[in-house]
Amino acid sequence: MSAPIQQLDVVIVGSGFAGVYMLHTARKLGLNARVLEAGSGPGGTWFWNRYPGARCDIESMQYSYQFDRDLQQEWQWSERYAAQPEILAYIDNVIERFDLANDIQFNTRVASAIFDEVNGRWIVETSAGEKFSSKFCIMATGCLSVANMPDIKGRETFSGPVYHTGQWPQEGVDFSGLKVAVVGTGSSGIQTIPLVAEQAAQLTVFQRTPAFTVPARNRALTQSETDEIKANYDAYRARGKSQDLAWDSAPNEKAASELSDKEIVAECEHRWEMGALFWYGAFSDLLIDQKTNDIVAEFVRGKVRKMVTDPKVADILAPHSVFGCKRVCADTNYYATYNRDNVSLIDISSTPIDEITSDGIRVDDTLYEFDAIIFATGFDAMTGSLNKIDIRGRNGLELKDKWAAGPRTYLGLQTAGFPNLFTISGPGSPSVLTCMVTSIEQHVEFIRDAIVYLREHDLKYIEATVEAEDAWVDHVNEVAGSTLLNNCNSWYLGANVPGKPRVFMPYLGFAAYATKCEEVAQEGYEGFVLGAAV
Ligand code: NA7
């Protein structure tokens, strides 16, 4: 006999920053909520991405929750940019502090979420056959959760271990004495290459596209700087939330076109010293004006040529696309790594990997032999984790089908035909273009307020209208189209996954977005239908 269906108010899928805060928030509303998590521990993308060097590219004092003053004051970040283990420790601390563990169910992969129109409930089933019936279904499934493993001929024939940075073994890996390949030079590759190079006997990097990467300038945080931020945390957070990126990038209000050549170079040097993603604040027209972008790109190429001793290697590493079109990477000793005797670089931009054999990787007629291969090939971003679940709304409408030509949402929060189903940091919301934690909090609080509104007005469901959704999708595209963000093959566009529709998925502009959400709520959830019965 099958087990009875468990009755809940809210099912939350995923226990990353989004799922954890959503659970805490639902609890505070007195709702009976449960988090279902595929991993054996919390943390979402930070649980799985435990490769050597995994580190956040936004400052820890900004990449953290702000909903609880005591948490914000008491937690002590050790470094300017938190490494993966410290972020996991932080999430563990939050779970313990708010006593959330009892309602997080690990090793539980959600297979389907199907809307029962007769009863107005979501029926959520796990791959182990456990069933839940819930009024609200909240997808906190993350934007970078499904590893993109390239379908290269012969991959399964390799005799040694094969790793993906986004599915790193819990117990870690020792590369001492081994000949190791890294395929992929995005953020993950760039973070892990210097550390693997220190351990392995030989490291060979296969690069398809050189990424723009700048020094992270990570270091220990001093007590005085931490104290100073904490003393003014509200103002600091408010500054972040007033910006497009939802974190304080110390933006220069001026466009490069308003500055002299000397001033431009000075600003570039200043940003180079600030490091990491502070580059996005360099010039107000950085992502709009190709001329400004070219100046910055050339500045960074100049730095690459200075750091890499072999000019041929420097040429291969010098990035040539639009600066910031793919997310800028933040590294520690990346370019210097290519000056080591045990590191070599293979340019596969015009000659791709032909096959993987039992001994290694073949490009054209050269076989490179390895003991281990690391794929740092990124994710099926933003929609991957949602499309892996069989999600069906009204009239059996499948989300996968509805999104076949690209995701369609209203505000990245809901999609028409799926009442009471929310996506936290879904496609069409600022999400990956921002400090994720801040965007997550804004989404959770919007969902909280919507649930309270339904309750106070004796309503049972909320659902985006097709008209509002169409207008929002157009707006997201229009905003992206007014920038240089469409001009490269980024994962923002789904261009990294063969066959994925090329649609710009995130929304640029956190501050404007948050204001829009506030207005929508104030207008009684404009663009949504609210009803007493489904
Ligand atoms: P990214 O940024 O998507 O980078 C993936 C890298 O893997 C990139 O260099 C790709 O080259 C390369 N790649 C992907 N498929 C292949 C194949 N088939 N052959 C060779 N090389 C390939 O993922 P990351 O994990 O590094 O970073 C994702 C985000 O996590 C990052 O933006 C931060 O927000 C944190 P390509 O550029 O497509 O030519």
mmCIF file of N, CA, C and O in Angstrom, residues 98-159:
data_model
loop_
_atom_site.group_PDB
_atom_site.id
_atom_site.type_symbol
_atom_site.label_atom_id
_atom_site.label_comp_id
_atom_site.label_asym_id
_atom_site.label_seq_id
_atom_site.Cartn_x
_atom_site.Cartn_y
_atom_site.Cartn_z
ATOM 1 N N PHE A 98 17.747 29.645 13.402
ATOM 2 C CA PHE A 98 16.291 29.762 13.285
ATOM 3 C C PHE A 98 15.583 28.403 13.410
ATOM 4 O O PHE A 98 14.401 28.287 13.102
ATOM 5 N N ASP A 99 16.358 27.423 13.810
ATOM 6 C CA ASP A 99 15.803 26.103 14.117
ATOM 7 C C ASP A 99 14.991 25.536 12.940
ATOM 8 O O ASP A 99 13.839 25.120 13.098
ATOM 9 N N LEU A 100 15.618 25.519 11.768
ATOM 10 C CA LEU A 100 14.902 25.152 10.545
ATOM 11 C C LEU A 100 15.087 23.687 10.148
ATOM 12 O O LEU A 100 14.363 23.174 9.285
ATOM 13 N N ALA A 101 16.071 23.017 10.760
ATOM 14 C CA ALA A 101 16.472 21.688 10.263
ATOM 15 C C ALA A 101 15.323 20.688 10.185
ATOM 16 O O ALA A 101 15.257 19.882 9.248
ATOM 17 N N ASN A 102 14.402 20.766 11.150
ATOM 18 C CA ASN A 102 13.317 19.769 11.184
ATOM 19 C C ASN A 102 12.465 19.755 9.931
ATOM 20 O O ASN A 102 11.828 18.750 9.624
ATOM 21 N N ASP A 103 12.411 20.871 9.249
ATOM 22 C CA ASP A 103 11.544 20.953 8.071
ATOM 23 C C ASP A 103 12.316 20.939 6.758
ATOM 24 O O ASP A 103 11.795 21.352 5.728
ATOM 25 N N ILE A 104 13.563 20.475 6.840
ATOM 26 C CA ILE A 104 14.315 20.302 5.586
ATOM 27 C C ILE A 104 14.570 18.808 5.411
ATOM 28 O O ILE A 104 15.156 18.164 6.281
ATOM 29 N N GLN A 105 14.107 18.302 4.297
ATOM 30 C CA GLN A 105 14.217 16.869 4.040
ATOM 31 C C GLN A 105 15.279 16.662 2.956
ATOM 32 O O GLN A 105 15.067 17.041 1.810
ATOM 33 N N PHE A 106 16.424 16.081 3.359
ATOM 34 C CA PHE A 106 17.529 15.909 2.404
ATOM 35 C C PHE A 106 17.376 14.616 1.599
ATOM 36 O O PHE A 106 16.492 13.800 1.872
ATOM 37 N N ASN A 107 18.278 14.425 0.658
ATOM 38 C CA ASN A 107 18.280 13.225 -0.206
ATOM 39 C C ASN A 107 16.902 12.989 -0.814
ATOM 40 O O ASN A 107 16.462 11.846 -0.964
ATOM 41 N N THR A 108 16.233 14.063 -1.142
ATOM 42 C CA THR A 108 14.866 13.980 -1.654
ATOM 43 C C THR A 108 14.775 14.778 -2.943
ATOM 44 O O THR A 108 14.742 16.009 -2.926
ATOM 45 N N ARG A 109 14.777 14.077 -4.045
ATOM 46 C CA ARG A 109 14.712 14.759 -5.349
ATOM 47 C C ARG A 109 13.259 14.853 -5.805
ATOM 48 O O ARG A 109 12.553 13.837 -5.837
ATOM 49 N N VAL A 110 12.827 16.046 -6.122
ATOM 50 C CA VAL A 110 11.452 16.215 -6.611
ATOM 51 C C VAL A 110 11.400 15.818 -8.083
ATOM 52 O O VAL A 110 12.175 16.311 -8.906
ATOM 53 N N ALA A 111 10.502 14.902 -8.385
ATOM 54 C CA ALA A 111 10.374 14.418 -9.765
ATOM 55 C C ALA A 111 9.276 15.171 -10.501
ATOM 56 O O ALA A 111 9.399 15.467 -11.684
ATOM 57 N N SER A 112 8.175 15.456 -9.780
ATOM 58 C CA SER A 112 7.066 16.133 -10.467
ATOM 59 C C SER A 112 6.311 17.052 -9.510
ATOM 60 O O SER A 112 6.308 16.847 -8.288
ATOM 61 N N ALA A 113 5.678 18.043 -10.109
ATOM 62 C CA ALA A 113 4.786 18.944 -9.364
ATOM 63 C C ALA A 113 3.603 19.178 -10.302
ATOM 64 O O ALA A 113 3.757 19.803 -11.352
ATOM 65 N N ILE A 114 2.468 18.631 -9.922
ATOM 66 C CA ILE A 114 1.324 18.650 -10.839
ATOM 67 C C ILE A 114 0.138 19.320 -10.153
ATOM 68 O O ILE A 114 -0.207 18.977 -9.002
ATOM 69 N N PHE A 115 -0.432 20.275 -10.866
ATOM 70 C CA PHE A 115 -1.528 21.038 -10.268
ATOM 71 C C PHE A 115 -2.839 20.268 -10.389
ATOM 72 O O PHE A 115 -3.241 19.865 -11.482
ATOM 73 N N ASP A 116 -3.477 20.061 -9.238
ATOM 74 C CA ASP A 116 -4.774 19.387 -9.190
ATOM 75 C C ASP A 116 -5.831 20.491 -9.218
ATOM 76 O O ASP A 116 -6.078 21.161 -8.216
ATOM 77 N N GLU A 117 -6.408 20.661 -10.392
ATOM 78 C CA GLU A 117 -7.319 21.791 -10.602
ATOM 79 C C GLU A 117 -8.611 21.660 -9.810
ATOM 80 O O GLU A 117 -9.246 22.655 -9.460
ATOM 81 N N VAL A 118 -9.001 20.420 -9.543
ATOM 82 C CA VAL A 118 -10.267 20.219 -8.832
ATOM 83 C C VAL A 118 -10.151 20.745 -7.404
ATOM 84 O O VAL A 118 -11.010 21.476 -6.906
ATOM 85 N N ASN A 119 -9.031 20.420 -6.773
ATOM 86 C CA ASN A 119 -8.867 20.809 -5.370
ATOM 87 C C ASN A 119 -7.985 22.053 -5.185
ATOM 88 O O ASN A 119 -7.795 22.504 -4.052
ATOM 89 N N GLY A 120 -7.425 22.531 -6.286
ATOM 90 C CA GLY A 120 -6.562 23.713 -6.178
ATOM 91 C C GLY A 120 -5.317 23.442 -5.360
ATOM 92 O O GLY A 120 -4.879 24.302 -4.592
ATOM 93 N N ARG A 121 -4.733 22.274 -5.528
ATOM 94 C CA ARG A 121 -3.541 21.908 -4.748
ATOM 95 C C ARG A 121 -2.421 21.446 -5.684
ATOM 96 O O ARG A 121 -2.680 20.905 -6.761
ATOM 97 N N TRP A 122 -1.205 21.658 -5.237
ATOM 98 C CA TRP A 122 -0.055 21.111 -5.967
ATOM 99 C C TRP A 122 0.270 19.729 -5.399
ATOM 100 O O TRP A 122 0.411 19.577 -4.182
ATOM 101 N N ILE A 123 0.366 18.754 -6.284
ATOM 102 C CA ILE A 123 0.752 17.406 -5.860
ATOM 103 C C ILE A 123 2.211 17.217 -6.275
ATOM 104 O O ILE A 123 2.544 17.189 -7.460
ATOM 105 N N VAL A 124 3.052 17.144 -5.256
ATOM 106 C CA VAL A 124 4.492 17.073 -5.499
ATOM 107 C C VAL A 124 4.962 15.665 -5.167
ATOM 108 O O VAL A 124 4.695 15.147 -4.079
ATOM 109 N N GLU A 125 5.652 15.049 -6.121
ATOM 110 C CA GLU A 125 6.102 13.669 -5.895
ATOM 111 C C GLU A 125 7.618 13.599 -6.016
ATOM 112 O O GLU A 125 8.218 14.208 -6.911
ATOM 113 N N THR A 126 8.219 12.846 -5.134
ATOM 114 C CA THR A 126 9.683 12.714 -5.170
ATOM 115 C C THR A 126 10.055 11.493 -6.009
ATOM 116 O O THR A 126 9.207 10.645 -6.316
ATOM 117 N N SER A 127 11.335 11.383 -6.348
ATOM 118 C CA SER A 127 11.747 10.240 -7.179
ATOM 119 C C SER A 127 11.641 8.933 -6.390
ATOM 120 O O SER A 127 11.619 7.859 -6.975
ATOM 121 N N ALA A 128 11.534 9.034 -5.053
ATOM 122 C CA ALA A 128 11.342 7.830 -4.246
ATOM 123 C C ALA A 128 9.850 7.511 -4.084
ATOM 124 O O ALA A 128 9.485 6.562 -3.374
ATOM 125 N N GLY A 129 8.975 8.312 -4.686
ATOM 126 C CA GLY A 129 7.544 8.019 -4.652
ATOM 127 C C GLY A 129 6.785 8.651 -3.494
ATOM 128 O O GLY A 129 5.587 8.418 -3.329
ATOM 129 N N GLU A 130 7.484 9.484 -2.700
ATOM 130 C CA GLU A 130 6.799 10.167 -1.602
ATOM 131 C C GLU A 130 5.936 11.300 -2.180
ATOM 132 O O GLU A 130 6.377 11.984 -3.114
ATOM 133 N N LYS A 131 4.748 11.487 -1.621
ATOM 134 C CA LYS A 131 3.842 12.491 -2.197
ATOM 135 C C LYS A 131 3.425 13.543 -1.173
ATOM 136 O O LYS A 131 3.166 13.219 -0.008
ATOM 137 N N PHE A 132 3.331 14.777 -1.655
ATOM 138 C CA PHE A 132 2.882 15.889 -0.817
ATOM 139 C C PHE A 132 1.776 16.630 -1.565
ATOM 140 O O PHE A 132 1.840 16.754 -2.790
ATOM 141 N N SER A 133 0.805 17.107 -0.800
ATOM 142 C CA SER A 133 -0.218 17.965 -1.385
ATOM 143 C C SER A 133 -0.080 19.318 -0.696
ATOM 144 O O SER A 133 -0.043 19.401 0.534
ATOM 145 N N SER A 134 -0.003 20.367 -1.506
ATOM 146 C CA SER A 134 0.333 21.655 -0.918
ATOM 147 C C SER A 134 -0.400 22.783 -1.638
ATOM 148 O O SER A 134 -0.639 22.708 -2.838
ATOM 149 N N LYS A 135 -0.734 23.801 -0.857
ATOM 150 C CA LYS A 135 -1.435 24.929 -1.475
ATOM 151 C C LYS A 135 -0.483 25.742 -2.369
ATOM 152 O O LYS A 135 -0.823 26.117 -3.476
ATOM 153 N N PHE A 136 0.710 25.988 -1.849
ATOM 154 C CA PHE A 136 1.705 26.750 -2.618
ATOM 155 C C PHE A 136 2.898 25.848 -2.933
ATOM 156 O O PHE A 136 3.294 25.034 -2.087
ATOM 157 N N CYS A 137 3.435 26.033 -4.113
ATOM 158 C CA CYS A 137 4.648 25.297 -4.483
ATOM 159 C C CYS A 137 5.694 26.335 -4.873
ATOM 160 O O CYS A 137 5.467 27.128 -5.793
ATOM 161 N N ILE A 138 6.791 26.328 -4.153
ATOM 162 C CA ILE A 138 7.787 27.380 -4.380
ATOM 163 C C ILE A 138 9.098 26.749 -4.850
ATOM 164 O O ILE A 138 9.713 25.955 -4.141
ATOM 165 N N MET A 139 9.473 27.106 -6.068
ATOM 166 C CA MET A 139 10.684 26.553 -6.660
ATOM 167 C C MET A 139 11.873 27.431 -6.273
ATOM 168 O O MET A 139 12.039 28.535 -6.797
ATOM 169 N N ALA A 140 12.669 26.908 -5.355
ATOM 170 C CA ALA A 140 13.891 27.600 -4.937
ATOM 171 C C ALA A 140 15.050 26.765 -5.470
ATOM 172 O O ALA A 140 15.964 26.384 -4.747
ATOM 173 N N THR A 141 14.945 26.460 -6.767
ATOM 174 C CA THR A 141 15.809 25.442 -7.369
ATOM 175 C C THR A 141 17.138 25.985 -7.886
ATOM 176 O O THR A 141 17.951 25.214 -8.398
ATOM 177 N N GLY A 142 17.334 27.299 -7.791
ATOM 178 C CA GLY A 142 18.636 27.861 -8.131
ATOM 179 C C GLY A 142 18.835 28.071 -9.612
ATOM 180 O O GLY A 142 18.189 27.447 -10.453
ATOM 181 N N CYS A 143 19.765 28.963 -9.918
ATOM 182 C CA CYS A 143 20.027 29.327 -11.322
ATOM 183 C C CYS A 143 21.178 28.527 -11.907
ATOM 184 O O CYS A 143 21.289 28.387 -13.119
ATOM 185 N N LEU A 144 22.066 28.061 -11.042
ATOM 186 C CA LEU A 144 23.252 27.340 -11.527
ATOM 187 C C LEU A 144 23.327 25.995 -10.811
ATOM 188 O O LEU A 144 24.205 25.756 -9.986
ATOM 189 N N SER A 145 22.372 25.127 -11.126
ATOM 190 C CA SER A 145 22.275 23.867 -10.392
ATOM 191 C C SER A 145 22.452 22.639 -11.268
ATOM 192 O O SER A 145 22.766 21.569 -10.751
ATOM 193 N N VAL A 146 22.205 22.784 -12.559
ATOM 194 C CA VAL A 146 22.307 21.602 -13.421
ATOM 195 C C VAL A 146 23.598 21.687 -14.229
ATOM 196 O O VAL A 146 23.766 22.586 -15.059
ATOM 197 N N ALA A 147 24.502 20.767 -13.950
ATOM 198 C CA ALA A 147 25.809 20.795 -14.612
ATOM 199 C C ALA A 147 25.663 20.599 -16.118
ATOM 200 O O ALA A 147 24.866 19.773 -16.567
ATOM 201 N N ASN A 148 26.430 21.347 -16.884
ATOM 202 C CA ASN A 148 26.450 21.194 -18.340
ATOM 203 C C ASN A 148 27.658 20.321 -18.693
ATOM 204 O O ASN A 148 28.793 20.772 -18.672
ATOM 205 N N MET A 149 27.389 19.053 -18.928
ATOM 206 C CA MET A 149 28.460 18.110 -19.261
ATOM 207 C C MET A 149 28.459 17.941 -20.780
ATOM 208 O O MET A 149 27.502 17.407 -21.340
ATOM 209 N N PRO A 150 29.495 18.417 -21.474
ATOM 210 C CA PRO A 150 29.444 18.352 -22.945
ATOM 211 C C PRO A 150 29.414 16.920 -23.447
ATOM 212 O O PRO A 150 30.042 16.024 -22.873
ATOM 213 N N ASP A 151 28.654 16.764 -24.504
ATOM 214 C CA ASP A 151 28.455 15.451 -25.067
ATOM 215 C C ASP A 151 29.593 15.169 -26.060
ATOM 216 O O ASP A 151 29.410 15.255 -27.263
ATOM 217 N N ILE A 152 30.770 14.867 -25.526
ATOM 218 C CA ILE A 152 31.932 14.641 -26.398
ATOM 219 C C ILE A 152 32.056 13.138 -26.642
ATOM 220 O O ILE A 152 31.975 12.338 -25.702
ATOM 221 N N LYS A 153 32.270 12.793 -27.881
ATOM 222 C CA LYS A 153 32.376 11.381 -28.263
ATOM 223 C C LYS A 153 33.386 10.639 -27.371
ATOM 224 O O LYS A 153 34.498 11.120 -27.144
ATOM 225 N N GLY A 154 32.994 9.508 -26.867
ATOM 226 C CA GLY A 154 33.910 8.638 -26.119
ATOM 227 C C GLY A 154 34.113 9.018 -24.660
ATOM 228 O O GLY A 154 34.953 8.432 -23.970
ATOM 229 N N ARG A 155 33.335 10.001 -24.155
ATOM 230 C CA ARG A 155 33.564 10.480 -22.788
ATOM 231 C C ARG A 155 33.551 9.338 -21.763
ATOM 232 O O ARG A 155 34.369 9.280 -20.859
ATOM 233 N N GLU A 156 32.644 8.402 -21.946
ATOM 234 C CA GLU A 156 32.501 7.325 -20.959
ATOM 235 C C GLU A 156 33.607 6.276 -21.093
ATOM 236 O O GLU A 156 33.729 5.387 -20.250
ATOM 237 N N THR A 157 34.443 6.386 -22.128
ATOM 238 C CA THR A 157 35.497 5.367 -22.307
ATOM 239 C C THR A 157 36.781 5.727 -21.545
ATOM 240 O O THR A 157 37.691 4.908 -21.445
ATOM 241 N N PHE A 158 36.856 6.951 -21.036
ATOM 242 C CA PHE A 158 38.086 7.369 -20.346
ATOM 243 C C PHE A 158 38.329 6.467 -19.132
ATOM 244 O O PHE A 158 37.410 6.224 -18.338
ATOM 245 N N SER A 159 39.567 5.996 -18.976
ATOM 246 C CA SER A 159 39.811 5.005 -17.920
ATOM 247 C C SER A 159 39.985 5.639 -16.533
ATOM 248 O O SER A 159 39.827 4.961 -15.520
#
